[in-house]
């Protein structure tokens, strides 16, 4: 019972940080390596040691919108979601700019 309750409480806390579909995917593949964008409330550089200590590799640090691009096991990403300085976690996807519209 205690294990179920602690898992339920962690999921409830994470619900504002991780979208439900990503949460389900991470839960079903806990050892999968995933790339995510982590947005934080603090200076991203100050979060580096904690993130790296969880076994996650940092690929990029963003300053304009405080965050980091990280990669590692799904279990580490789920643990990261429990940190008070993490505001959101989303899949790191390629972004393609829209072509400029020509004046007609």
C-alpha positions as semicolon CSV with decimal commas, in nm:
position;residue;x (nm);y (nm);z (nm)
1;X;0,000;0,000;0,000
2;X;0,282;0,240;0,090
3;X;0,450;0,189;-0,249
4;X;0,125;0,255;-0,436
5;X;0,060;0,570;-0,233
6;X;0,410;0,708;-0,282
7;X;0,394;0,643;-0,659
8;X;0,052;0,810;-0,677
9;X;0,174;1,115;-0,485
10;X;0,483;1,150;-0,710
11;X;0,267;1,125;-1,024
12;X;0,026;1,384;-0,889
13;X;0,312;1,626;-0,823
14;X;0,459;1,563;-1,168
15;X;0,127;1,623;-1,346
16;X;0,201;1,994;-1,377
17;X;0,558;1,929;-1,491
18;X;0,517;1,639;-1,737
19;X;0,224;1,597;-1,974
20;X;0,024;1,277;-1,913
21;X;0,119;1,119;-2,248
22;X;0,491;1,169;-2,180
23;X;0,444;1,041;-1,824
24;X;0,282;0,719;-1,956
25;X;0,559;0,668;-2,211
26;X;0,833;0,715;-1,950
27;X;0,654;0,477;-1,712
28;X;0,626;0,204;-1,977
29;X;0,992;0,226;-2,086
30;X;1,189;0,314;-1,770
31;X;1,528;0,213;-1,914
32;X;1,480;0,386;-2,251
33;X;1,717;0,670;-2,329
34;X;1,521;0,989;-2,395
35;X;1,606;1,345;-2,498
36;X;1,405;1,614;-2,324
37;X;1,397;1,989;-2,269
38;X;1,389;2,079;-1,901
39;X;1,272;2,427;-1,806
40;X;1,388;2,556;-1,469
41;X;1,318;2,844;-1,232
42;X;1,686;2,909;-1,158
43;X;1,995;2,987;-1,361
44;X;2,037;2,673;-1,575
45;X;2,411;2,661;-1,499
46;X;2,338;2,621;-1,129
47;X;2,125;2,312;-1,206
48;X;2,402;2,130;-1,395
49;X;2,555;1,941;-1,099
50;X;2,218;1,805;-0,982
51;X;2,117;1,699;-1,333
52;X;2,451;1,532;-1,406
53;X;2,444;1,353;-1,068
54;X;2,117;1,187;-1,179
55;X;2,297;1,027;-1,473
56;X;2,169;1,269;-1,737
57;X;2,392;1,419;-2,007
58;X;2,348;1,787;-2,085
59;X;2,357;1,871;-2,455
60;X;2,268;2,239;-2,443
61;X;2,195;2,515;-2,195
62;X;1,936;2,781;-2,281
63;X;1,953;3,127;-2,126
64;X;1,669;3,326;-2,287
65;X;1,414;3,077;-2,157
66;X;1,596;2,910;-1,866
67;X;1,635;2,544;-1,949
68;X;1,854;2,260;-2,062
69;X;1,847;1,991;-2,330
70;X;1,931;1,662;-2,159
71;X;1,947;1,293;-2,244
72;X;1,937;0,987;-2,026
73;X;1,726;0,705;-1,882
74;X;1,353;0,762;-1,840
75;X;1,382;0,684;-1,468
76;X;1,625;0,975;-1,425
77;X;1,391;1,207;-1,616
78;X;1,107;1,106;-1,384
79;X;1,326;1,175;-1,080
80;X;1,417;1,512;-1,229
81;X;1,047;1,602;-1,244
82;X;1,037;1,584;-0,863
83;X;1,289;1,866;-0,823
84;X;1,133;2,192;-0,697
85;X;1,326;2,403;-0,951
86;X;1,190;2,212;-1,254
87;X;0,887;2,381;-1,412
88;X;0,834;2,159;-1,718
89;X;0,977;1,865;-1,909
90;X;0,895;1,797;-2,274
91;X;1,033;1,579;-2,553
92;X;1,325;1,738;-2,739
93;X;1,210;1,752;-3,100
94;X;1,356;1,905;-3,412
95;X;1,215;2,247;-3,491
96;X;1,187;2,358;-3,852
97;X;1,142;2,725;-3,934
98;X;0,853;2,827;-4,154
99;X;0,951;2,966;-4,493
100;X;0,904;3,339;-4,533
101;X;0,596;3,441;-4,725
102;X;0,666;3,648;-5,030
103;X;0,489;3,977;-5,084
104;X;0,252;3,953;-5,377
